[in-house]
Amino acid sequence: MRRVTRRGVLAGIGWAGGLAGVGSGRGRARTDRRTVTVATRNCYLGGDLFDLFAAAAGDETIQSAVTDLVAAVDRSRVGRRLDAIAGELSRTEPDLVGIQEAALIRSGPRSDGTTPTATDVRYDFRERLLSALDARDLPYRVVATTEPADVQLPATVEGEPRDVRLTDRDLILAHERVATDGTTTGTFDAGLSLSVDDRTVAVDRGYEVVEASVGDLAVTFCNTHLESASAEVRAAQAAELRDRLVDRAGPVVLVGDCNSGPGGSTAAYDHLTADFGDAAGDAGVGATCCHAADLRNADPSLDARIDHVLVGDRLRVADATRVGADPTERIAADGERLWPSDHAGVVATLVPADPTTASPTPSPTERETEAGTEAGTTPTVTGTESDADAPGFGVVATVVSVVAAATVAARRHDD
């Protein structure tokens, strides 16, 4: 694989101008029975993935990288950050929320690493977020979950040799006023496959779909987190997801961290927007990625729009805004100020589109002309360096980077 920096991973994403969102998206009592407010929020693992490839050869490469990762997560003040995200939901009170990187981090005795066995919970992002919501009397429930990645690696935790188990999770939350049914979850056919010695490590991504009724409006709501470490895999996942959603009979809403956005080489975004409108883009919502890896930058450093609210032609955006993009939203921790996540979130209120002005759905022939790899393939990532050479890409990219670093070290040792 070629050497790619964060800018390379997000090549051509398009740098969104302006930092101000449109509208307020404020929490409200349900008065209009024909609107739905949705949100997407990446909670961010909290780790910095720089300099993995500078590690020394041997098993200590992995151990040192994971040890540093755990320390970085500790410094990111997970509990305070998730409290802040609960506060965002309190202010905006969306009906449906797509959550990415609701990680579960566990530790346990050293093992052979072939099967994840660690059970001692260090951080449970999902339960911590739910507790923070409950403390605010916010009646949200988890209606769908995927766990696309679950990997255990050696580390040193509080001076002791331990294994650390990283489990990636994405969620859909629904407010109590929302009725849900027909939940579907899955992993994409397209995924990363990395070879380390005689072991193949599969790194997957997933999606969750729920049928929801908000007042008199019924929608299909989908949440996803597309691959960050390979543009080829990301495009294939987007094509697969588009094909799963495009023939749904009713209004469709797709939210998530797509790691792709307007402008330049954007096969994943183009696959999706061939059939779905960019509601947040139409509303002028600004960039969503990324703050500094340690979350301590004083001013916003968002310069790419990769977190999206996409809608079928039966819906249009009435109002949209960002959260986590204003310095006043930073949390106080040990005399410092931290952003809740390295991403900003997006909240959008949607209404039925006028059927006389709804945009037509492109024909299958038109859709197939979009750039990128078709769904159903499983690209294999090989070589000596990882595409995920940057923080902010979550549990999956952490695993990719650590495993790839180990590969580099082993090859250098052989040389």
mmCIF file of C-alpha atoms in Angstrom:
data_model
loop_
_atom_site.group_PDB
_atom_site.id
_atom_site.type_symbol
_atom_site.label_atom_id
_atom_site.label_comp_id
_atom_site.label_asym_id
_atom_site.label_seq_id
_atom_site.Cartn_x
_atom_site.Cartn_y
_atom_site.Cartn_z
ATOM 1 C CA MET A 1 0.000 0.000 0.000
ATOM 2 C CA ARG A 2 1.122 3.502 -0.672
ATOM 3 C CA ARG A 3 1.914 5.970 2.072
ATOM 4 C CA VAL A 4 -1.129 8.197 2.637
ATOM 5 C CA THR A 5 -1.597 10.943 5.198
ATOM 6 C CA ARG A 6 -4.899 12.114 6.687
ATOM 7 C CA ARG A 7 -5.231 14.472 3.730
ATOM 8 C CA GLY A 8 -4.639 11.508 1.443
ATOM 9 C CA VAL A 9 -7.207 9.320 3.171
ATOM 10 C CA LEU A 10 -9.731 12.113 2.729
ATOM 11 C CA ALA A 11 -8.356 13.096 -0.692
ATOM 12 C CA GLY A 12 -10.660 15.377 -2.545
ATOM 13 C CA ILE A 13 -13.290 15.335 0.165
ATOM 14 C CA GLY A 14 -13.932 19.005 -0.416
ATOM 15 C CA TRP A 15 -13.224 21.668 2.101
ATOM 16 C CA ALA A 16 -16.481 23.113 3.287
ATOM 17 C CA GLY A 17 -16.490 26.870 3.579
ATOM 18 C CA GLY A 18 -17.921 28.640 6.596
ATOM 19 C CA LEU A 19 -18.395 27.343 10.103
ATOM 20 C CA ALA A 20 -21.938 28.470 10.773
ATOM 21 C CA GLY A 21 -24.814 25.989 10.502
ATOM 22 C CA VAL A 22 -28.310 26.872 9.432
ATOM 23 C CA GLY A 23 -31.118 27.010 11.971
ATOM 24 C CA SER A 24 -31.142 25.935 15.585
ATOM 25 C CA GLY A 25 -32.608 22.424 15.657
ATOM 26 C CA ARG A 26 -33.771 23.168 19.192
ATOM 27 C CA GLY A 27 -35.567 20.534 21.257
ATOM 28 C CA ARG A 28 -39.302 20.963 21.104
ATOM 29 C CA ALA A 29 -42.626 19.408 21.945
ATOM 30 C CA ARG A 30 -44.091 17.456 19.069
ATOM 31 C CA THR A 31 -46.572 19.801 17.410
ATOM 32 C CA ASP A 32 -46.122 19.113 13.680
ATOM 33 C CA ARG A 33 -47.091 15.501 13.045
ATOM 34 C CA ARG A 34 -45.343 15.472 9.668
ATOM 35 C CA THR A 35 -41.735 16.229 10.603
ATOM 36 C CA VAL A 36 -38.832 14.111 11.797
ATOM 37 C CA THR A 37 -35.646 15.417 13.406
ATOM 38 C CA VAL A 38 -32.573 13.216 13.023
ATOM 39 C CA ALA A 39 -28.948 13.426 14.121
ATOM 40 C CA THR A 40 -25.597 11.801 13.438
ATOM 41 C CA ARG A 41 -22.825 11.796 16.057
ATOM 42 C CA ASN A 42 -19.389 10.203 16.071
ATOM 43 C CA CYS A 43 -18.317 9.768 19.710
ATOM 44 C CA TYR A 44 -14.573 9.327 18.875
ATOM 45 C CA LEU A 45 -12.473 6.663 20.520
ATOM 46 C CA GLY A 46 -9.969 9.243 21.760
ATOM 47 C CA GLY A 47 -6.687 7.807 20.457
ATOM 48 C CA ASP A 48 -3.854 9.332 18.453
ATOM 49 C CA LEU A 49 -2.575 7.080 15.636
ATOM 50 C CA PHE A 50 0.491 9.091 14.589
ATOM 51 C CA ASP A 51 3.985 7.582 14.553
ATOM 52 C CA LEU A 52 2.872 3.942 14.654
ATOM 53 C CA PHE A 53 5.251 3.161 11.838
ATOM 54 C CA ALA A 54 8.213 4.520 13.764
ATOM 55 C CA ALA A 55 7.862 1.714 16.316
ATOM 56 C CA ALA A 56 10.635 -0.846 16.758
ATOM 57 C CA ALA A 57 10.470 -4.391 15.340
ATOM 58 C CA GLY A 58 8.964 -7.327 17.218
ATOM 59 C CA ASP A 59 5.962 -7.885 19.470
ATOM 60 C CA GLU A 60 6.732 -4.707 21.399
ATOM 61 C CA THR A 61 5.562 -2.763 18.330
ATOM 62 C CA ILE A 62 1.984 -3.809 18.949
ATOM 63 C CA GLN A 63 2.310 -3.645 22.723
ATOM 64 C CA SER A 64 3.713 -0.112 22.698
ATOM 65 C CA ALA A 65 1.124 1.142 20.205
ATOM 66 C CA VAL A 66 -1.833 -0.234 22.136
ATOM 67 C CA THR A 67 -0.378 0.952 25.456
ATOM 68 C CA ASP A 68 -0.099 4.469 24.043
ATOM 69 C CA LEU A 69 -3.626 4.220 22.660
ATOM 70 C CA VAL A 70 -5.103 3.318 26.057
ATOM 71 C CA ALA A 71 -3.230 6.228 27.665
ATOM 72 C CA ALA A 72 -4.582 8.590 24.992
ATOM 73 C CA VAL A 73 -8.137 7.397 25.580
ATOM 74 C CA ASP A 74 -7.639 7.957 29.314
ATOM 75 C CA ARG A 75 -6.489 11.530 28.653
ATOM 76 C CA SER A 76 -9.487 12.195 26.416
ATOM 77 C CA ARG A 77 -11.847 12.112 29.437
ATOM 78 C CA VAL A 78 -14.410 9.754 27.942
ATOM 79 C CA GLY A 79 -17.046 10.251 30.641
ATOM 80 C CA ARG A 80 -17.000 14.034 30.408
ATOM 81 C CA ARG A 81 -17.138 13.919 26.619
ATOM 82 C CA LEU A 82 -20.136 11.619 26.572
ATOM 83 C CA ASP A 83 -21.856 13.850 29.132
ATOM 84 C CA ALA A 84 -21.376 16.715 26.688
ATOM 85 C CA ILE A 85 -22.856 14.687 23.830
ATOM 86 C CA ALA A 86 -25.857 13.883 26.029
ATOM 87 C CA GLY A 87 -26.151 17.622 26.602
ATOM 88 C CA GLU A 88 -26.240 18.174 22.829
ATOM 89 C CA LEU A 89 -29.111 15.703 22.544
ATOM 90 C CA SER A 90 -30.879 17.486 25.383
ATOM 91 C CA ARG A 91 -30.659 20.801 23.529
ATOM 92 C CA THR A 92 -31.665 19.473 20.108
ATOM 93 C CA GLU A 93 -33.875 16.502 21.121
ATOM 94 C CA PRO A 94 -33.874 14.612 17.805
ATOM 95 C CA ASP A 95 -36.335 11.792 17.198
ATOM 96 C CA LEU A 96 -33.721 9.387 15.831
ATOM 97 C CA VAL A 97 -29.941 9.403 16.334
ATOM 98 C CA GLY A 98 -27.175 7.533 14.538
ATOM 99 C CA ILE A 99 -24.189 6.996 16.844
ATOM 100 C CA GLN A 100 -20.754 5.896 15.617
ATOM 101 C CA GLU A 101 -17.775 4.736 17.691
ATOM 102 C CA ALA A 102 -19.691 3.783 20.828
ATOM 103 C CA ALA A 103 -16.657 1.685 21.710
ATOM 104 C CA LEU A 104 -16.250 -0.999 24.329
ATOM 105 C CA ILE A 105 -12.707 -1.277 25.711
ATOM 106 C CA ARG A 106 -11.867 -4.243 27.926
ATOM 107 C CA SER A 107 -8.731 -5.798 29.360
ATOM 108 C CA GLY A 108 -7.720 -9.228 30.584
ATOM 109 C CA PRO A 109 -4.811 -11.604 31.147
ATOM 110 C CA ARG A 110 -2.389 -12.205 28.305
ATOM 111 C CA SER A 111 -3.637 -14.731 25.759
ATOM 112 C CA ASP A 112 -2.640 -16.104 22.361
ATOM 113 C CA GLY A 113 -4.771 -13.361 20.768
ATOM 114 C CA THR A 114 -6.599 -15.645 18.340
ATOM 115 C CA THR A 115 -9.949 -15.264 20.109
ATOM 116 C CA PRO A 116 -10.951 -12.116 22.069
ATOM 117 C CA THR A 117 -11.448 -13.150 25.706
ATOM 118 C CA ALA A 118 -10.880 -10.016 27.829
ATOM 119 C CA THR A 119 -13.878 -9.128 30.016
ATOM 120 C CA ASP A 120 -12.741 -6.398 32.443
ATOM 121 C CA VAL A 121 -14.523 -3.258 31.236
ATOM 122 C CA ARG A 122 -12.405 -0.121 31.120
ATOM 123 C CA TYR A 123 -14.712 2.024 28.979
ATOM 124 C CA ASP A 124 -18.215 1.300 27.756
ATOM 125 C CA PHE A 125 -19.177 4.278 25.621
ATOM 126 C CA ARG A 126 -22.715 3.053 25.008
ATOM 127 C CA GLU A 127 -23.617 2.525 28.658
ATOM 128 C CA ARG A 128 -21.933 5.761 29.707
ATOM 129 C CA LEU A 129 -23.901 7.712 27.105
ATOM 130 C CA LEU A 130 -27.159 6.040 28.120
ATOM 131 C CA SER A 131 -26.462 6.869 31.770
ATOM 132 C CA ALA A 132 -25.845 10.510 30.876
ATOM 133 C CA LEU A 133 -29.110 10.613 28.915
ATOM 134 C CA ASP A 134 -30.973 9.031 31.821
ATOM 135 C CA ALA A 135 -29.503 11.602 34.240
ATOM 136 C CA ARG A 136 -31.116 14.287 32.086
ATOM 137 C CA ASP A 137 -34.454 12.429 31.970
ATOM 138 C CA LEU A 138 -34.049 12.027 28.214
ATOM 139 C CA PRO A 139 -36.166 9.045 27.137
ATOM 140 C CA TYR A 140 -33.920 7.487 24.499
ATOM 141 C CA ARG A 141 -33.504 3.768 23.917
ATOM 142 C CA VAL A 142 -31.148 1.699 21.774
ATOM 143 C CA VAL A 143 -33.140 0.128 18.929
ATOM 144 C CA ALA A 144 -30.276 -1.274 16.833
ATOM 145 C CA THR A 145 -26.587 -2.110 17.363
ATOM 146 C CA THR A 146 -23.753 -3.500 15.259
ATOM 147 C CA GLU A 147 -20.325 -4.644 16.472
ATOM 148 C CA PRO A 148 -18.327 -4.820 13.242
ATOM 149 C CA ALA A 149 -14.863 -5.127 14.819
ATOM 150 C CA ASP A 150 -13.697 -7.033 17.913
ATOM 151 C CA VAL A 151 -9.925 -7.426 18.269
ATOM 152 C CA GLN A 152 -7.669 -8.217 21.227
ATOM 153 C CA LEU A 153 -4.031 -7.073 21.348
ATOM 154 C CA PRO A 154 -1.200 -7.018 23.945
ATOM 155 C CA ALA A 155 -0.484 -3.880 25.980
ATOM 156 C CA THR A 156 0.799 -2.619 29.287
ATOM 157 C CA VAL A 157 -2.028 -1.285 31.443
ATOM 158 C CA GLU A 158 -1.148 0.520 34.675
ATOM 159 C CA GLY A 159 2.276 -1.108 34.663
ATOM 160 C CA GLU A 160 0.993 -4.647 34.163
ATOM 161 C CA PRO A 161 1.197 -6.769 31.003
ATOM 162 C CA ARG A 162 -2.384 -7.197 29.827
ATOM 163 C CA ASP A 163 -4.398 -7.770 26.698
ATOM 164 C CA VAL A 164 -6.673 -4.947 25.533
ATOM 165 C CA ARG A 165 -9.834 -5.805 23.631
ATOM 166 C CA LEU A 166 -11.262 -3.167 21.278
ATOM 167 C CA THR A 167 -14.875 -3.617 20.195
ATOM 168 C CA ASP A 168 -16.317 -1.112 17.760
ATOM 169 C CA ARG A 169 -20.060 -0.405 17.981
ATOM 170 C CA ASP A 170 -22.550 1.739 16.114
ATOM 171 C CA LEU A 171 -26.060 2.442 17.420
ATOM 172 C CA ILE A 172 -29.443 3.848 16.570
ATOM 173 C CA LEU A 173 -31.179 5.687 19.409
ATOM 174 C CA ALA A 174 -34.905 6.445 19.311
ATOM 175 C CA HIS A 175 -36.862 8.900 21.459
ATOM 176 C CA GLU A 176 -39.812 7.453 23.368
ATOM 177 C CA ARG A 177 -42.245 9.281 21.078
ATOM 178 C CA VAL A 178 -40.944 7.215 18.142
ATOM 179 C CA ALA A 179 -42.429 3.819 17.356
ATOM 180 C CA THR A 180 -39.959 1.398 15.730
ATOM 181 C CA ASP A 181 -40.240 -1.935 13.975
ATOM 182 C CA GLY A 182 -38.494 -4.043 11.372
ATOM 183 C CA THR A 183 -34.883 -3.612 12.559
ATOM 184 C CA THR A 184 -32.130 -4.899 10.254
ATOM 185 C CA THR A 185 -28.391 -4.920 10.984
ATOM 186 C CA GLY A 186 -25.441 -6.280 9.084
ATOM 187 C CA THR A 187 -21.859 -5.965 7.937
ATOM 188 C CA PHE A 188 -20.786 -5.057 4.433
ATOM 189 C CA ASP A 189 -19.561 -7.643 1.973
ATOM 190 C CA ALA A 190 -16.693 -5.283 1.217
ATOM 191 C CA GLY A 191 -14.136 -5.040 3.991
ATOM 192 C CA LEU A 192 -10.445 -4.940 4.814
ATOM 193 C CA SER A 193 -8.375 -8.096 5.043
ATOM 194 C CA LEU A 194 -4.875 -7.809 6.477
ATOM 195 C CA SER A 195 -2.287 -10.576 6.634
ATOM 196 C CA VAL A 196 0.109 -10.717 9.573
ATOM 197 C CA ASP A 197 2.425 -13.714 9.590
ATOM 198 C CA ASP A 198 0.091 -16.700 9.154
ATOM 199 C CA ARG A 199 -2.949 -14.883 10.508
ATOM 200 C CA THR A 200 -5.576 -13.008 8.492
ATOM 201 C CA VAL A 201 -7.320 -10.181 10.302
ATOM 202 C CA ALA A 202 -10.702 -9.119 8.923
ATOM 203 C CA VAL A 203 -11.802 -5.563 9.679
ATOM 204 C CA ASP A 204 -15.466 -4.973 8.922
ATOM 205 C CA ARG A 205 -17.931 -2.086 8.914
ATOM 206 C CA GLY A 206 -21.669 -2.273 9.415
ATOM 207 C CA TYR A 207 -25.033 -0.590 9.168
ATOM 208 C CA GLU A 208 -28.311 -0.523 11.089
ATOM 209 C CA VAL A 209 -31.764 0.037 9.590
ATOM 210 C CA VAL A 210 -35.024 0.593 11.467
ATOM 211 C CA GLU A 211 -38.566 1.311 10.352
ATOM 212 C CA ALA A 212 -39.799 4.242 12.456
ATOM 213 C CA SER A 213 -43.015 6.213 12.858
ATOM 214 C CA VAL A 214 -42.808 9.776 14.137
ATOM 215 C CA GLY A 215 -46.274 11.207 14.517
ATOM 216 C CA ASP A 216 -47.960 10.638 11.167
ATOM 217 C CA LEU A 217 -44.678 10.262 9.283
ATOM 218 C CA ALA A 218 -43.179 6.815 8.668
ATOM 219 C CA VAL A 219 -39.526 6.614 7.590
ATOM 220 C CA THR A 220 -36.781 4.077 7.025
ATOM 221 C CA PHE A 221 -33.824 5.259 9.114
ATOM 222 C CA CYS A 222 -30.292 3.951 8.521
ATOM 223 C CA ASN A 223 -27.022 4.636 10.348
ATOM 224 C CA THR A 224 -23.569 3.663 9.074
ATOM 225 C CA HIS A 225 -19.835 4.284 9.418
ATOM 226 C CA LEU A 226 -17.945 3.656 6.182
ATOM 227 C CA GLU A 227 -14.322 2.562 5.959
ATOM 228 C CA SER A 228 -11.696 5.254 6.464
ATOM 229 C CA ALA A 229 -8.522 3.353 5.639
ATOM 230 C CA SER A 230 -9.298 2.399 2.012
ATOM 231 C CA ALA A 231 -11.097 4.500 -0.598
ATOM 232 C CA GLU A 232 -11.760 1.364 -2.648
ATOM 233 C CA VAL A 233 -13.450 -0.453 0.219
ATOM 234 C CA ARG A 234 -15.355 2.682 1.217
ATOM 235 C CA ALA A 235 -16.781 3.080 -2.298
ATOM 236 C CA ALA A 236 -17.822 -0.565 -2.412
ATOM 237 C CA GLN A 237 -19.580 -0.236 0.954
ATOM 238 C CA ALA A 238 -21.411 2.883 -0.207
ATOM 239 C CA ALA A 239 -22.575 1.136 -3.378
ATOM 240 C CA GLU A 240 -23.806 -1.838 -1.360
ATOM 241 C CA LEU A 241 -25.670 0.370 1.087
ATOM 242 C CA ARG A 242 -27.252 2.395 -1.705
ATOM 243 C CA ASP A 243 -28.516 -0.783 -3.342
ATOM 244 C CA ARG A 244 -29.991 -1.979 -0.038
ATOM 245 C CA LEU A 245 -31.916 1.262 0.507
ATOM 246 C CA VAL A 246 -32.854 2.647 -2.891
ATOM 247 C CA ASP A 247 -35.881 0.423 -3.484
ATOM 248 C CA ARG A 248 -37.513 1.043 -0.102
ATOM 249 C CA ALA A 249 -41.135 1.999 -0.596
ATOM 250 C CA GLY A 250 -41.348 4.902 1.874
ATOM 251 C CA PRO A 251 -39.197 7.914 2.815
ATOM 252 C CA VAL A 252 -35.572 6.998 3.559
ATOM 253 C CA VAL A 253 -33.065 8.783 5.815
ATOM 254 C CA LEU A 254 -29.401 7.748 5.867
ATOM 255 C CA VAL A 255 -27.059 9.259 8.459
ATOM 256 C CA GLY A 256 -23.506 8.551 9.450
ATOM 257 C CA ASP A 257 -19.790 9.136 9.136
ATOM 258 C CA CYS A 258 -19.153 8.345 5.469
ATOM 259 C CA ASN A 259 -15.489 9.418 5.406
ATOM 260 C CA SER A 260 -16.323 11.010 2.052
ATOM 261 C CA GLY A 261 -17.864 14.301 1.028
ATOM 262 C CA PRO A 262 -18.388 16.935 -1.670
ATOM 263 C CA GLY A 263 -15.673 17.735 -4.184
ATOM 264 C CA GLY A 264 -12.685 15.923 -5.660
ATOM 265 C CA SER A 265 -12.332 12.130 -5.651
ATOM 266 C CA THR A 266 -15.466 11.132 -3.782
ATOM 267 C CA ALA A 267 -16.691 7.783 -5.070
ATOM 268 C CA ALA A 268 -18.440 6.804 -1.815
ATOM 269 C CA TYR A 269 -20.308 10.105 -1.498
ATOM 270 C CA ASP A 270 -21.134 10.027 -5.218
ATOM 271 C CA HIS A 271 -22.545 6.516 -4.968
ATOM 272 C CA LEU A 272 -24.919 7.613 -2.226
ATOM 273 C CA THR A 273 -25.940 10.962 -3.645
ATOM 274 C CA ALA A 274 -26.779 9.336 -6.978
ATOM 275 C CA ASP A 275 -30.021 8.354 -5.252
ATOM 276 C CA PHE A 276 -30.182 10.421 -2.058
ATOM 277 C CA GLY A 277 -30.193 14.160 -1.489
ATOM 278 C CA ASP A 278 -27.602 15.819 0.731
ATOM 279 C CA ALA A 279 -29.909 17.449 3.278
ATOM 280 C CA ALA A 280 -27.160 18.961 5.431
ATOM 281 C CA GLY A 281 -25.360 20.260 2.365
ATOM 282 C CA ASP A 282 -28.560 21.780 1.004
ATOM 283 C CA ALA A 283 -28.970 23.595 4.329
ATOM 284 C CA GLY A 284 -25.426 24.975 4.224
ATOM 285 C CA VAL A 285 -24.107 23.048 7.213
ATOM 286 C CA GLY A 286 -20.344 23.463 7.450
ATOM 287 C CA ALA A 287 -17.398 21.128 7.920
ATOM 288 C CA THR A 288 -17.589 18.276 10.438
ATOM 289 C CA CYS A 289 -14.031 16.883 10.606
ATOM 290 C CA CYS A 290 -11.689 17.073 12.363
ATOM 291 C CA HIS A 291 -10.517 18.607 15.631
ATOM 292 C CA ALA A 292 -7.051 17.727 16.902
ATOM 293 C CA ALA A 293 -6.496 14.138 18.005
ATOM 294 C CA ASP A 294 -6.074 15.199 21.640
ATOM 295 C CA LEU A 295 -9.179 17.434 21.365
ATOM 296 C CA ARG A 296 -7.326 20.376 22.924
ATOM 297 C CA ASN A 297 -7.223 22.793 19.989
ATOM 298 C CA ALA A 298 -8.584 26.172 21.095
ATOM 299 C CA ASP A 299 -10.173 27.092 17.775
ATOM 300 C CA PRO A 300 -12.232 24.814 15.519
ATOM 301 C CA SER A 301 -10.052 22.917 13.033
ATOM 302 C CA LEU A 302 -12.894 21.406 11.001
ATOM 303 C CA ASP A 303 -12.222 21.561 7.276
ATOM 304 C CA ALA A 304 -14.012 18.570 5.699
ATOM 305 C CA ARG A 305 -17.692 17.590 5.585
ATOM 306 C CA ILE A 306 -17.916 13.803 5.933
ATOM 307 C CA ASP A 307 -20.791 13.397 8.434
ATOM 308 C CA HIS A 308 -24.043 13.395 6.509
ATOM 309 C CA VAL A 309 -27.822 13.388 6.589
ATOM 310 C CA LEU A 310 -28.928 11.972 3.233
ATOM 311 C CA VAL A 311 -32.576 11.647 2.207
ATOM 312 C CA GLY A 312 -34.667 9.993 -0.479
ATOM 313 C CA ASP A 313 -36.730 12.113 -2.840
ATOM 314 C CA ARG A 314 -39.798 11.960 -0.572
ATOM 315 C CA LEU A 315 -38.139 14.189 2.034
ATOM 316 C CA ARG A 316 -36.468 17.591 2.131
ATOM 317 C CA VAL A 317 -34.616 19.522 4.798
ATOM 318 C CA ALA A 318 -36.450 22.261 6.715
ATOM 319 C CA ASP A 319 -33.700 23.091 9.214
ATOM 320 C CA ALA A 320 -30.189 21.876 10.012
ATOM 321 C CA THR A 321 -27.320 22.713 12.325
ATOM 322 C CA ARG A 322 -24.026 21.419 13.692
ATOM 323 C CA VAL A 323 -23.136 20.528 17.263
ATOM 324 C CA GLY A 324 -19.627 20.309 18.670
ATOM 325 C CA ALA A 325 -18.271 23.068 16.436
ATOM 326 C CA ASP A 326 -18.428 26.105 18.733
ATOM 327 C CA PRO A 327 -15.631 26.685 21.283
ATOM 328 C CA THR A 328 -18.272 27.300 23.965
ATOM 329 C CA GLU A 329 -19.242 23.615 23.635
ATOM 330 C CA ARG A 330 -15.861 22.398 24.886
ATOM 331 C CA ILE A 331 -15.713 20.622 28.248
ATOM 332 C CA ALA A 332 -13.546 21.587 31.231
ATOM 333 C CA ALA A 333 -11.067 18.933 32.388
ATOM 334 C CA ASP A 334 -8.033 19.404 34.642
ATOM 335 C CA GLY A 335 -7.701 23.070 33.798
ATOM 336 C CA GLU A 336 -7.987 22.421 30.048
ATOM 337 C CA ARG A 337 -10.803 22.607 27.515
ATOM 338 C CA LEU A 338 -11.595 19.600 25.326
ATOM 339 C CA TRP A 339 -13.969 19.111 22.409
ATOM 340 C CA PRO A 340 -16.577 16.373 22.961
ATOM 341 C CA SER A 341 -15.336 14.565 19.839
ATOM 342 C CA ASP A 342 -12.951 15.114 16.955
ATOM 343 C CA HIS A 343 -16.067 15.339 14.749
ATOM 344 C CA ALA A 344 -18.932 17.776 14.820
ATOM 345 C CA GLY A 345 -22.414 16.289 14.739
ATOM 346 C CA VAL A 346 -25.289 17.194 12.444
ATOM 347 C CA VAL A 347 -28.950 17.649 13.429
ATOM 348 C CA ALA A 348 -31.595 18.075 10.723
ATOM 349 C CA THR A 349 -35.363 18.483 10.686
ATOM 350 C CA LEU A 350 -36.980 16.884 7.644
ATOM 351 C CA VAL A 351 -40.421 17.281 6.112
ATOM 352 C CA PRO A 352 -42.221 15.540 3.242
ATOM 353 C CA ALA A 353 -41.134 16.823 -0.145
ATOM 354 C CA ASP A 354 -43.642 18.320 -2.557
ATOM 355 C CA PRO A 355 -44.192 15.388 -4.936
ATOM 356 C CA THR A 356 -44.335 17.808 -7.875
ATOM 357 C CA THR A 357 -40.789 18.985 -7.152
ATOM 358 C CA ALA A 358 -39.184 15.764 -5.937
ATOM 359 C CA SER A 359 -36.051 14.937 -7.903
ATOM 360 C CA PRO A 360 -36.267 11.825 -10.080
ATOM 361 C CA THR A 361 -34.371 8.700 -9.113
ATOM 362 C CA PRO A 362 -31.492 7.985 -11.526
ATOM 363 C CA SER A 363 -31.869 4.876 -13.621
ATOM 364 C CA PRO A 364 -29.769 1.792 -12.811
ATOM 365 C CA THR A 365 -27.622 2.574 -15.866
ATOM 366 C CA GLU A 366 -26.918 6.077 -14.593
ATOM 367 C CA ARG A 367 -26.085 4.757 -11.140
ATOM 368 C CA GLU A 368 -23.604 2.236 -12.474
ATOM 369 C CA THR A 369 -21.584 4.978 -14.172
ATOM 370 C CA GLU A 370 -20.485 6.334 -10.793
ATOM 371 C CA ALA A 371 -16.832 5.783 -9.939
ATOM 372 C CA GLY A 372 -15.747 3.178 -7.435
ATOM 373 C CA THR A 373 -15.823 -0.543 -6.757
ATOM 374 C CA GLU A 374 -19.150 -2.346 -6.956
ATOM 375 C CA ALA A 375 -20.603 -3.948 -3.842
ATOM 376 C CA GLY A 376 -20.089 -7.644 -3.324
ATOM 377 C CA THR A 377 -16.307 -7.546 -3.666
ATOM 378 C CA THR A 378 -13.907 -7.757 -0.768
ATOM 379 C CA PRO A 379 -10.779 -5.746 -1.541
ATOM 380 C CA THR A 380 -7.672 -6.972 0.207
ATOM 381 C CA VAL A 381 -5.288 -4.444 1.725
ATOM 382 C CA THR A 382 -1.683 -5.561 1.462
ATOM 383 C CA GLY A 383 1.742 -3.989 1.519
ATOM 384 C CA THR A 384 3.795 -2.236 4.143
ATOM 385 C CA GLU A 385 1.902 0.853 5.161
ATOM 386 C CA SER A 386 -1.627 1.745 6.243
ATOM 387 C CA ASP A 387 -4.000 4.305 4.778
ATOM 388 C CA ALA A 388 -5.113 5.196 8.305
ATOM 389 C CA ASP A 389 -2.196 7.444 9.169
ATOM 390 C CA ALA A 390 -4.214 9.842 11.278
ATOM 391 C CA PRO A 391 -6.249 10.121 14.470
ATOM 392 C CA GLY A 392 -9.976 10.453 14.473
ATOM 393 C CA PHE A 393 -10.816 7.373 12.426
ATOM 394 C CA GLY A 394 -11.947 5.181 15.302
ATOM 395 C CA VAL A 395 -11.603 1.651 16.548
ATOM 396 C CA VAL A 396 -11.462 0.040 13.126
ATOM 397 C CA ALA A 397 -8.676 2.268 11.838
ATOM 398 C CA THR A 398 -6.838 1.761 15.123
ATOM 399 C CA VAL A 399 -6.832 -1.973 14.486
ATOM 400 C CA VAL A 400 -5.757 -1.461 10.866
ATOM 401 C CA SER A 401 -2.893 0.803 11.901
ATOM 402 C CA VAL A 402 -1.657 -1.422 14.712
ATOM 403 C CA VAL A 403 -1.733 -4.561 12.581
ATOM 404 C CA ALA A 404 -0.097 -2.783 9.659
ATOM 405 C CA ALA A 405 2.591 -1.435 11.998
ATOM 406 C CA ALA A 406 3.290 -4.962 13.131
ATOM 407 C CA THR A 407 3.619 -6.020 9.486
ATOM 408 C CA VAL A 408 6.126 -3.230 8.837
ATOM 409 C CA ALA A 409 8.128 -4.242 11.885
ATOM 410 C CA ALA A 410 8.189 -7.905 10.925
ATOM 411 C CA ARG A 411 9.378 -7.113 7.398
ATOM 412 C CA ARG A 412 12.092 -4.793 8.672
ATOM 413 C CA HIS A 413 13.197 -7.537 11.039
ATOM 414 C CA ASP A 414 13.341 -10.041 8.164
ATOM 415 C CA ASP A 415 15.364 -7.582 6.093
#
